[in-house]
Coordinates of C-alpha atoms in Angstrom, one line a residue:
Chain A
X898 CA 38.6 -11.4 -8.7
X899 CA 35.3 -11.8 -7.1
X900 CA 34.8 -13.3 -4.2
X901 CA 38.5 -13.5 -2.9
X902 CA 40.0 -11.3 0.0
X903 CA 42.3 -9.1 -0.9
X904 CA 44.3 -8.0 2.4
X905 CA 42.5 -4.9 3.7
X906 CA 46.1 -2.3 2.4
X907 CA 45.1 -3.2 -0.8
X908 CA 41.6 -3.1 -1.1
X909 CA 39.4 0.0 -1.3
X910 CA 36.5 1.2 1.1
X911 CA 33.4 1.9 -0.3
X912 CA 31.2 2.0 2.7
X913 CA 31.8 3.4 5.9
X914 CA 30.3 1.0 9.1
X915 CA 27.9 3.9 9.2
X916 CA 26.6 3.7 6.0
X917 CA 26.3 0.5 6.0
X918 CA 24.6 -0.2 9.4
X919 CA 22.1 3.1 7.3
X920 CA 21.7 0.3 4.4
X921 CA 20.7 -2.7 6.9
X922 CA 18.4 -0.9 9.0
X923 CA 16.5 1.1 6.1
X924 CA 16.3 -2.1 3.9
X925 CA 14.7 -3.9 7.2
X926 CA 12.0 -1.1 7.5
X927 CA 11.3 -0.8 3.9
X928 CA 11.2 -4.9 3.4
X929 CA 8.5 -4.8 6.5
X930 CA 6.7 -1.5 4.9
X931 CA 6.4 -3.6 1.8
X932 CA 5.7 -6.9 3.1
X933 CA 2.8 -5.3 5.7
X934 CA 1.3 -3.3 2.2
X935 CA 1.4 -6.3 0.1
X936 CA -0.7 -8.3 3.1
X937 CA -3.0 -5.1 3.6
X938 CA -3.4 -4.0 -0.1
X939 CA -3.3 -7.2 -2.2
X940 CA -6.6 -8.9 -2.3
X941 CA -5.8 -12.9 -2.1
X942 CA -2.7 -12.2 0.6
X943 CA -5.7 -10.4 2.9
X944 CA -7.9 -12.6 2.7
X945 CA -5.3 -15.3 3.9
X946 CA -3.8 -13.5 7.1
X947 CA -6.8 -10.8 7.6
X948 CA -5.6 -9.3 11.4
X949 CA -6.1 -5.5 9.4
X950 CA -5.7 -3.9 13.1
X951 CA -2.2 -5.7 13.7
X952 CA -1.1 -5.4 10.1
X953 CA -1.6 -1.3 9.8
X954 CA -0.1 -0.9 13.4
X955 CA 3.1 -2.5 11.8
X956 CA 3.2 -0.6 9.1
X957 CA 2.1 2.7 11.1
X958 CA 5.5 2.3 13.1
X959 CA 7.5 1.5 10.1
X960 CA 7.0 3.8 8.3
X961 CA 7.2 6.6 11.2
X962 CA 10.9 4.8 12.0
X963 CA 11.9 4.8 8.1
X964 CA 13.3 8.8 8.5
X965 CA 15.4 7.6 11.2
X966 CA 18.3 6.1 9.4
X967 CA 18.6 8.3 7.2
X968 CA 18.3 11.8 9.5
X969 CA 21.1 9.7 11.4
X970 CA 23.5 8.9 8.4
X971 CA 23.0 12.8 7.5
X972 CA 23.9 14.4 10.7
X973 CA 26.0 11.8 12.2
X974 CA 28.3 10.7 9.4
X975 CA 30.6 12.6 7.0
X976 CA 31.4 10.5 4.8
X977 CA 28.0 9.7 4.3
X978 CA 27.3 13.3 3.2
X979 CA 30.0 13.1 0.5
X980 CA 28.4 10.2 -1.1
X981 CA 25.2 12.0 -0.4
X982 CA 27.0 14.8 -3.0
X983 CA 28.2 11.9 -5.1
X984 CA 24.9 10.7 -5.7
X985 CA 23.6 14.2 -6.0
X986 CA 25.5 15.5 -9.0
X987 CA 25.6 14.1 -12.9
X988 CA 29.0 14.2 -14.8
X989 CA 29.2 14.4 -18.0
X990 CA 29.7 10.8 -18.3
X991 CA 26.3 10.0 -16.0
X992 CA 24.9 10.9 -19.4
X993 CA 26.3 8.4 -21.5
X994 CA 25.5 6.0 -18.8
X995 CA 21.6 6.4 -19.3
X996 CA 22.0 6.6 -23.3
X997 CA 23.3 3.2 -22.7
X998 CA 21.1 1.9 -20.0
X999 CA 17.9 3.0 -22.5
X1000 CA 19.1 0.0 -24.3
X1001 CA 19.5 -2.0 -21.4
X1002 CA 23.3 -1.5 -21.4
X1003 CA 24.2 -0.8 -17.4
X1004 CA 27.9 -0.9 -18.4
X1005 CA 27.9 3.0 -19.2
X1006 CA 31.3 5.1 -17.6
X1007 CA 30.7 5.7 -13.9
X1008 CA 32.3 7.5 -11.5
X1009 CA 31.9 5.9 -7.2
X1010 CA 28.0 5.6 -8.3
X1011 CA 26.9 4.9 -11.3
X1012 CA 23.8 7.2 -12.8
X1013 CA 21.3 4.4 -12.1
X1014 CA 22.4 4.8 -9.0
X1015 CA 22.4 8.3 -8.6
X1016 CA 19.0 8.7 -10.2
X1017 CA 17.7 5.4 -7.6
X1018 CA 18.6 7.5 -4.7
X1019 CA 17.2 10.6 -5.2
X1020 CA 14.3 8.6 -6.1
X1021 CA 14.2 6.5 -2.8
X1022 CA 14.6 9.9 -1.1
X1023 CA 11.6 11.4 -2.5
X1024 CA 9.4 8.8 -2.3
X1025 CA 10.3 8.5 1.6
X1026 CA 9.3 11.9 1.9
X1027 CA 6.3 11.5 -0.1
X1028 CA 5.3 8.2 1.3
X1029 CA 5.9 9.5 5.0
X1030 CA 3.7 13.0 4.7
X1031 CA 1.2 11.1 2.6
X1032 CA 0.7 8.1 5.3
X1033 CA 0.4 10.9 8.0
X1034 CA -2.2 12.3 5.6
X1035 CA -3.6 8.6 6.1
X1036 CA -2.9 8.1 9.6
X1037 CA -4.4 11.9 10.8
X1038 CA -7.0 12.0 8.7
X1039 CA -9.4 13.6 10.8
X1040 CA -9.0 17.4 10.1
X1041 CA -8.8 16.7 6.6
X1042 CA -11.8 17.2 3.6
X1043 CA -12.2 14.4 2.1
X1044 CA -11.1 14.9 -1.2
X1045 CA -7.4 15.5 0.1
X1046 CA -7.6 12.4 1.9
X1047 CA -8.8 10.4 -1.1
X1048 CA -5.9 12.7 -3.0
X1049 CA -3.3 11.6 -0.3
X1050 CA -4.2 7.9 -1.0
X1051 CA -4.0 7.8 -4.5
X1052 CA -0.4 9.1 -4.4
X1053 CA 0.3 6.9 -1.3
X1054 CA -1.0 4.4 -3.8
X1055 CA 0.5 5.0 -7.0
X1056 CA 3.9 5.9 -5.6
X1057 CA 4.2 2.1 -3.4
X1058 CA 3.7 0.9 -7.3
X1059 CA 6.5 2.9 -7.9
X1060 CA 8.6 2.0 -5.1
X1061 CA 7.9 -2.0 -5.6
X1062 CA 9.2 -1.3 -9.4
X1063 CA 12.1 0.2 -8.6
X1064 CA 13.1 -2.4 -5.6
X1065 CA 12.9 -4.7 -7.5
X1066 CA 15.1 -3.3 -9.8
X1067 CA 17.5 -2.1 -7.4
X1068 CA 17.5 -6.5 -6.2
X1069 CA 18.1 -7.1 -9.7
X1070 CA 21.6 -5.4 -10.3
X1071 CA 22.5 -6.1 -6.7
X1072 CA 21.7 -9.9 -7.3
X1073 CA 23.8 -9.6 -10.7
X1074 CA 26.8 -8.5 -9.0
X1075 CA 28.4 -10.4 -5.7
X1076 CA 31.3 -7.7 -5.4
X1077 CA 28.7 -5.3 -5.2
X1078 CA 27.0 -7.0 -2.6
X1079 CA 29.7 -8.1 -0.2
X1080 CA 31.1 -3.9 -0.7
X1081 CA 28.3 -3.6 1.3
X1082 CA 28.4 -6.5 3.6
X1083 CA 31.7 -6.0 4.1
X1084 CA 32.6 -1.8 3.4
X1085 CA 35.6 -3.0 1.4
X1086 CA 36.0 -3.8 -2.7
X1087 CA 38.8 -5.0 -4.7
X1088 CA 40.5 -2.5 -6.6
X1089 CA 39.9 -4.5 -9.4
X1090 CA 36.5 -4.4 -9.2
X1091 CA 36.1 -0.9 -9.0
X1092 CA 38.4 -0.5 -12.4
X1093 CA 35.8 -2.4 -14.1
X1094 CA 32.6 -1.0 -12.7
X1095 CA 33.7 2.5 -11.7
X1096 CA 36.5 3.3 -13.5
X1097 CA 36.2 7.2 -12.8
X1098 CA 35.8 7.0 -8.9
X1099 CA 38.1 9.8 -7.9
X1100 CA 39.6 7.6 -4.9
X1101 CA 40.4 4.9 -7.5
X1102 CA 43.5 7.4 -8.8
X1103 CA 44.9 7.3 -5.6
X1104 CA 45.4 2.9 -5.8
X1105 CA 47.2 3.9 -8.9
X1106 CA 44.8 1.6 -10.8
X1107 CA 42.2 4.1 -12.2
X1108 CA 43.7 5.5 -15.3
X1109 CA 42.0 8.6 -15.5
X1110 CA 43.4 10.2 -18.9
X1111 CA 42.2 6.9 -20.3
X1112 CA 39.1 7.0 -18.8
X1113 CA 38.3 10.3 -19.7
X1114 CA 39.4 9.5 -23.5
X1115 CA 36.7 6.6 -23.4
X1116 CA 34.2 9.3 -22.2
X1117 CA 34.6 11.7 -24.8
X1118 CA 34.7 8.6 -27.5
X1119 CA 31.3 7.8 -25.9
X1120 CA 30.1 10.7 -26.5
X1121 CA 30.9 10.8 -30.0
X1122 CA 29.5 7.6 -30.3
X1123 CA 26.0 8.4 -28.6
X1124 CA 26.1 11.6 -31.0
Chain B
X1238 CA 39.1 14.7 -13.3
X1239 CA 36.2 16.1 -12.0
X1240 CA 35.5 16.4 -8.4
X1241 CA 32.5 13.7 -8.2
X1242 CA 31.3 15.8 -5.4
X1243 CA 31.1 19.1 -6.4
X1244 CA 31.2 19.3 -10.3
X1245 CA 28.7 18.7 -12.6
X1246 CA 24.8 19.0 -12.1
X1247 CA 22.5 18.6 -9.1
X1248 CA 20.0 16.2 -10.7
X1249 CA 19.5 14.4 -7.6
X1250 CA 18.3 17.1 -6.0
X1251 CA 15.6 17.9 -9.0
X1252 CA 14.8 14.3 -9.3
X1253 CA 13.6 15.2 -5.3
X1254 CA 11.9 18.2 -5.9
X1255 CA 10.2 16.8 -9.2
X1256 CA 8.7 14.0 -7.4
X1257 CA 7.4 16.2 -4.4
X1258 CA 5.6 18.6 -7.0
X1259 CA 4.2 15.5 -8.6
X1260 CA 3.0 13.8 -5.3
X1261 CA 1.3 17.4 -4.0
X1262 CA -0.6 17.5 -7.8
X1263 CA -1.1 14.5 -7.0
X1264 CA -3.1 15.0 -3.9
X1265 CA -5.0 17.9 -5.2
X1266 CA -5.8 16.0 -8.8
X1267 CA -6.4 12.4 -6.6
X1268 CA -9.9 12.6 -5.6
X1269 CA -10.6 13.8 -9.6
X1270 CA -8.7 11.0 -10.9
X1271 CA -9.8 8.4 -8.8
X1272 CA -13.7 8.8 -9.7
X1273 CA -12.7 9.0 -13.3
X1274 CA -11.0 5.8 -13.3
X1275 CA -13.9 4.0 -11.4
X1276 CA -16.5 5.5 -14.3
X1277 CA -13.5 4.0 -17.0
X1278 CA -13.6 0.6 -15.3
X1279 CA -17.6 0.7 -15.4
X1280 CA -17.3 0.4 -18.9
X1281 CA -14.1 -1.4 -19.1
X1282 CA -14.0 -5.0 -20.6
X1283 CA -10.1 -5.9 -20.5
X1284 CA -10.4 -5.3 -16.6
X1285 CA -6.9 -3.6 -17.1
X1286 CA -8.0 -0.5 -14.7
X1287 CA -8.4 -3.1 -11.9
X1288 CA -4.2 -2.7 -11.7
X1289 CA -4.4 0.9 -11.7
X1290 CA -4.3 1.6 -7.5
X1291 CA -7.7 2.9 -6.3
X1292 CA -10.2 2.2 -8.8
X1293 CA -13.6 1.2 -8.7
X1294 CA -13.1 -2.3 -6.7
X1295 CA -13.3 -3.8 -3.8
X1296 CA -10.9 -3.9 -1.5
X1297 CA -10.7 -7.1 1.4
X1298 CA -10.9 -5.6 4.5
X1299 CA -10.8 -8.7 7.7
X1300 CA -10.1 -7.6 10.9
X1301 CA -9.8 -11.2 12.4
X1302 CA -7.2 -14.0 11.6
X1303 CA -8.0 -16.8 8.1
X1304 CA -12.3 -16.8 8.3
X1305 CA -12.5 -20.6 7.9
X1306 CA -15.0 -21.2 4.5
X1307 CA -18.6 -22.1 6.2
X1308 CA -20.1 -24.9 4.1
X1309 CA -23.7 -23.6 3.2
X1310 CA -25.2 -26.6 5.0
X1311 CA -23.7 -26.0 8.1
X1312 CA -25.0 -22.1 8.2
X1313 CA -27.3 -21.2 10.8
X1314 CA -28.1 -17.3 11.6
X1315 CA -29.6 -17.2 15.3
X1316 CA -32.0 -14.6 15.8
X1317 CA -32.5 -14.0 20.0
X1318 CA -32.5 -11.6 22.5
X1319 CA -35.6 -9.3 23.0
X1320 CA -37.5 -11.1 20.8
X1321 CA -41.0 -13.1 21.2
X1322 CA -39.6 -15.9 19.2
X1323 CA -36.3 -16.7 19.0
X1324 CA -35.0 -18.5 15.5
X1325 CA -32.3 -20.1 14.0
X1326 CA -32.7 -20.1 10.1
X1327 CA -30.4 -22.0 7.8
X1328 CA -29.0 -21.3 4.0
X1329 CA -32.5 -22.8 2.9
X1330 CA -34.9 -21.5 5.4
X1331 CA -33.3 -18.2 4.7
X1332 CA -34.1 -19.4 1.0
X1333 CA -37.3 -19.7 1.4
X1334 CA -38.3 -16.5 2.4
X1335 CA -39.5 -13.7 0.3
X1336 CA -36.6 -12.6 -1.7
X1337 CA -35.2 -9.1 -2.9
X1338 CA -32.5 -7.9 -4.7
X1339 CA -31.3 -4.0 -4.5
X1340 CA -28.8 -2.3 -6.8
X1341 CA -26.6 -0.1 -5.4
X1342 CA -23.4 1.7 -4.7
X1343 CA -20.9 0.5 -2.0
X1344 CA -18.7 3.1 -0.6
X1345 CA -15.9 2.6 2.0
X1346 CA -15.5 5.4 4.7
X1347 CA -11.6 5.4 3.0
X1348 CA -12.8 6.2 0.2
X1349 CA -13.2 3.8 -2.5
X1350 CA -16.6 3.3 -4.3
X1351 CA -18.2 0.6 -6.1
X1352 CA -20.8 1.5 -8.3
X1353 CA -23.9 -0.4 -9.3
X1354 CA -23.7 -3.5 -6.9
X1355 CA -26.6 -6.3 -7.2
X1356 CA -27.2 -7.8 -3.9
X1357 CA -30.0 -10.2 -3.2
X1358 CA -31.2 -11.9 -0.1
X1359 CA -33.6 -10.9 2.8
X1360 CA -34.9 -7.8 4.6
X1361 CA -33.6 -7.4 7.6
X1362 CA -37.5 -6.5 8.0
X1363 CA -38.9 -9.5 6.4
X1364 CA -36.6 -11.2 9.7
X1365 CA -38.0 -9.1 12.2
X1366 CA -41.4 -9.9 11.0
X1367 CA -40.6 -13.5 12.1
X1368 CA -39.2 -13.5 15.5
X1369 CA -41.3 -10.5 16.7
X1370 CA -39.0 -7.8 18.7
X1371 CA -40.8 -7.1 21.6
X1372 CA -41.6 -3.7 23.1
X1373 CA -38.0 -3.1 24.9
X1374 CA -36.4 -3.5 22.0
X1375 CA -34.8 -0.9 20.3
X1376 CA -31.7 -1.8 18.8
X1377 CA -30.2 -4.7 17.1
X1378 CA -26.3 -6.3 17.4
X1379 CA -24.8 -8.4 15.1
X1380 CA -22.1 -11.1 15.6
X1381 CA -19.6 -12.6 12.8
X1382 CA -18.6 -16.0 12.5
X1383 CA -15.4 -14.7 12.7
X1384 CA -15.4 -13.4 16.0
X1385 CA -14.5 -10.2 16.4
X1386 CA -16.4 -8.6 13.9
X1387 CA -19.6 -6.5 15.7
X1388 CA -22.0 -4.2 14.4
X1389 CA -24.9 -2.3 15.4
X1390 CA -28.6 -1.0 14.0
X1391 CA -31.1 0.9 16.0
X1392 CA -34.6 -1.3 15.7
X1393 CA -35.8 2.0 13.1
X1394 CA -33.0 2.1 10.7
X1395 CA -33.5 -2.1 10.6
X1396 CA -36.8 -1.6 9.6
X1397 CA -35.7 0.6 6.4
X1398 CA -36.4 -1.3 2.6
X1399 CA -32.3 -1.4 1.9
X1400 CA -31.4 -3.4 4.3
X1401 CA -30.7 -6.7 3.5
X1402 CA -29.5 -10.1 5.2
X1403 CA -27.6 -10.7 1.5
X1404 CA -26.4 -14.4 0.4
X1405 CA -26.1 -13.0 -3.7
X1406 CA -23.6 -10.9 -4.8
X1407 CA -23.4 -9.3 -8.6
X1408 CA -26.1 -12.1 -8.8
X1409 CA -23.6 -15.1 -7.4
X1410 CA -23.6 -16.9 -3.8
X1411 CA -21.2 -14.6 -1.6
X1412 CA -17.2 -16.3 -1.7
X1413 CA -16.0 -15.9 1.5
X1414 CA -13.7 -13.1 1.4
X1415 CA -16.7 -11.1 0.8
X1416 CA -18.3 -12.2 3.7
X1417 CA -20.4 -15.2 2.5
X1418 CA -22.4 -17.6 2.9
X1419 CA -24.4 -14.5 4.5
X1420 CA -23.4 -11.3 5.3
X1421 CA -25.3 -8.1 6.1
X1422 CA -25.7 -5.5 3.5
X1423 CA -27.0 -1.7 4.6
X1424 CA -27.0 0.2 1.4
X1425 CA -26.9 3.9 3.2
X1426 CA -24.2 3.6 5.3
X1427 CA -20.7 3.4 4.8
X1428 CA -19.5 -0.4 3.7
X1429 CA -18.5 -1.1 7.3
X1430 CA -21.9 -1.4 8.5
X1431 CA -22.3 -4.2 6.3
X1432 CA -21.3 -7.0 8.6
X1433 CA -19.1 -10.1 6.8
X1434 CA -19.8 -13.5 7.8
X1435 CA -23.3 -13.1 10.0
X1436 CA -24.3 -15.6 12.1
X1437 CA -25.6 -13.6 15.0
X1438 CA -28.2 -10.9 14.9
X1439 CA -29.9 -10.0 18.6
X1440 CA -32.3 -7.7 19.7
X1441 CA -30.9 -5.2 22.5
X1442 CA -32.8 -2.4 24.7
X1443 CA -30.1 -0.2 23.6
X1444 CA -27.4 0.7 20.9
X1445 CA -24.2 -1.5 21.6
X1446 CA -21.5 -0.1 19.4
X1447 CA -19.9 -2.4 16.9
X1448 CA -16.1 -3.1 16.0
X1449 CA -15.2 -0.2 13.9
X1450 CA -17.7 2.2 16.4
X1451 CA -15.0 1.4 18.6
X1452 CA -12.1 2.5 16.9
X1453 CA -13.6 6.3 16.6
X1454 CA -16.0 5.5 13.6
X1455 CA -19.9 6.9 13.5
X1456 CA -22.5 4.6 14.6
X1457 CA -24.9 6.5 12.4
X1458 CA -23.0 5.6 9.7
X1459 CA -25.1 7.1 6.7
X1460 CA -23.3 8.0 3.5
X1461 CA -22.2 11.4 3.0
X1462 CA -23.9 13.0 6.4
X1463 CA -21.0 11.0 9.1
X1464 CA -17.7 10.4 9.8
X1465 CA -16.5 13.7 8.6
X1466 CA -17.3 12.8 5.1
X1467 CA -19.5 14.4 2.1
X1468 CA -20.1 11.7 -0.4
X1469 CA -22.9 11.3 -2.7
X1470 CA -26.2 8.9 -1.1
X1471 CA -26.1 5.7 -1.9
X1472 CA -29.8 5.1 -1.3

């Protein structure tokens, strides 16, 4: 089923142009963010390229862009706010998912997003809050004492470590799944797909292909399971 | 079926909130936690603390492009400008001199500290005493091999026993990331007086302000009484 193209009546959108064009252009900011840390923060890589001055300007405006997207996607697009919802709220069946992922199983029950996902959001969410009043913190640093502006680096710090972890998780399953991928290239997956890895997305049902009572029978089986 | 958008719990939303309580601990706790990780890795012989972020290390701070590697027997430092006798020493005239070696802290106007640093080399002093600064002088500039690097002493703070025209290191020659085969070292001022890659030191009728003085930094850079900041002395 991967990789073919299913005429667009019978495939199923995933991603609006909105959210995707949200995806591109916050990836794009966060990949310089990263790559502009990594050259100011990691000892061999600076003494290769030095330029400090040009480096931190980079990364000044990078960051101070990185809200953008998002603030966009949130007032602008509708349907991004109902994944935005999506992602917000566990099901029951979220649960089982991380059971199962503690043993490195990511095959768990998931609805449109699956737990790891959910939980990855909120986490890039937070950390581009944190990261952005912390590198303000960083930036401004004048009016602050000093122990606040060591504090601010430290999380600044600790939380990039953070981010880098998760990225490169969030690479990993990406890189282990085309269909994923091209959902987002393209904003459409197969039906078939979406059985398989997100058997409980509620616009699934309406394809006729996502059995729900089923579904909802594996859950509870799960659960028992996991008990 | 549950409505994925409504049902069920907000966890997103916690995860959120959880991480922005953790980040403003986080701030307040920092400054704590970061000095008690630089006294672990004091005394730490698995080096594992140098991966935790902020701890007791240098960081590699060059403002210019790649600093080509100077071979030590191409190294000269020219001494000129309101001087008696100008000079141009190399790595072994510089050698020869009277030698001294200081222990010391290194702290970073961001922040970071390194404690206990051996540096050896030259006093700035022991220099001076050479080319003779003449009576209009009452500054000194210093140039960097790497051009862009400047940085500034008045004559008075040159003359002072902790200032040193370094070429050792935690008793090794200087690499070049850290500035080497010479670089300036003035224990009581924040680490960005301490020039990397010296080649150029000349005497001036008045204070010329250096790279970083530029970009809003104190020329008077002592630790803990400039730039805003209230670390401990490193003399």
């Amino acid at each position: 089923m991967a990789g073919t193209t299913l005429p667009r009546s019978e495939s199923l959108r995933r991603f609006t142009p909105g959210e995707r064009w949200l995806h591109l252009s916050f990836g794009v900011l966060m990949g310089a963010l990263i790559l502009t840390a990594a050259f100011l923060y990691v000892d061999p890589l600076s003494a290769m390229v030095g330029r400090r001055a040009l480096l931190a300007e980079i990364h000044f405006w990078a960051g101070l862009l990185l809200p953008i997207p998002l603030l966009a996607a949130v007032f602008l697009s509708p349907p991004f706010r109902q994944d935005a919802r999506r992602l917000n709220r566990f099901q029951q069946w979220d649960w089982v998912w991380m059971r199962r992922a503690l043993r490195f199983d990511t095959s768990g029950p998931s609805g449109k997003f699956n737990a790891g996902q959910k939980v990855n959001s909120a986490f890039v969410l937070g950390a581009t809050i944190v990261m952005f009043v912390t590198g303000l913190m960083l930036h401004f640093f004048a009016p602050l004492p000093d122990n606040v502006r060591t504090g601010a680096t430290f999380v600044h710090d600790l939380f990039a470590l953070a981010i880098v972890i998760m990225g490169v998780g969030h690479i990993w399953m990406a890189w282990n799944d085309p269909e994923a991928r091209s959902g987002l290239r393209t904003g459409f997956v197969s039906p078939g797909w979406a059985a398989q890895k997100h058997p409980l997305w509620d616009e699934l049902a309406s394809t006729g292909r996502g059995s729900g009572e089923e579904v909802t029978r594996e859950v509870s089986e799960h659960h028992q399971k996991d008990r | 079926m549950a409505n994925e958008a409504a049902d069920g719990t907000p966890i997103g939303r916690r995860v959120v909130l959880g991480m922005l309580a953790l980040a403003g601990i986080g701030v307040a706790v920092g400054s704590k936690a970061t000095s008690a990780i630089t006294e672990v890795a004091k005394n730490d012989p698995t080096g594992l603390t140098g991966l935790i972020p902020g701890g007791g290390r240098f960081r590699f701070y060059s403002v210019a492009g790649p600093v080509d590697e100077i071979p030590r027997s191409d190294y000269r430092l020219r001494v000129d400008g309101e001087v008696e006798r100008p000079a141009e020493f190399t790595f072994e005239e510089l050698a020869a001199l009277p030698q001294t070696r200081l222990v010391k802290d290194v702290q970073c106007v961001t922040g970071w500290r390194v404690p206990d640093v051996e540096w050896g080399g030259v006093l700035l002093s022991d220099i001076l005493e050479q080319v003779r600064p003449k009576a209009s002088a009452t500054a000194l500039e210093f140039g960097s091999s790497d051009g862009i690097y400047t940085e500034s002493l008045t004559l008075d703070q040159a003359q002072r026993p902790d200032i040193l025209v370094a070429t050792h290191m935690q008793g090794e020659p200087i690499i070049n990331d850290h500035g080497g085969p010479v670089r300036l070292y003035v224990a009581p001022m924040y680490f960005y007086k301490s020039l990397k890659w010296l080649d150029r030191i000349t005497l001036t009728t008045a204070v010329e302000p250096g790279y970083w003085e530029d970009l809003g930094y104190d020329v008077d850079a002592w630790v803990g009484r400039s730039n805003g900041r209230d670390d401990a002395p490193t003399v």
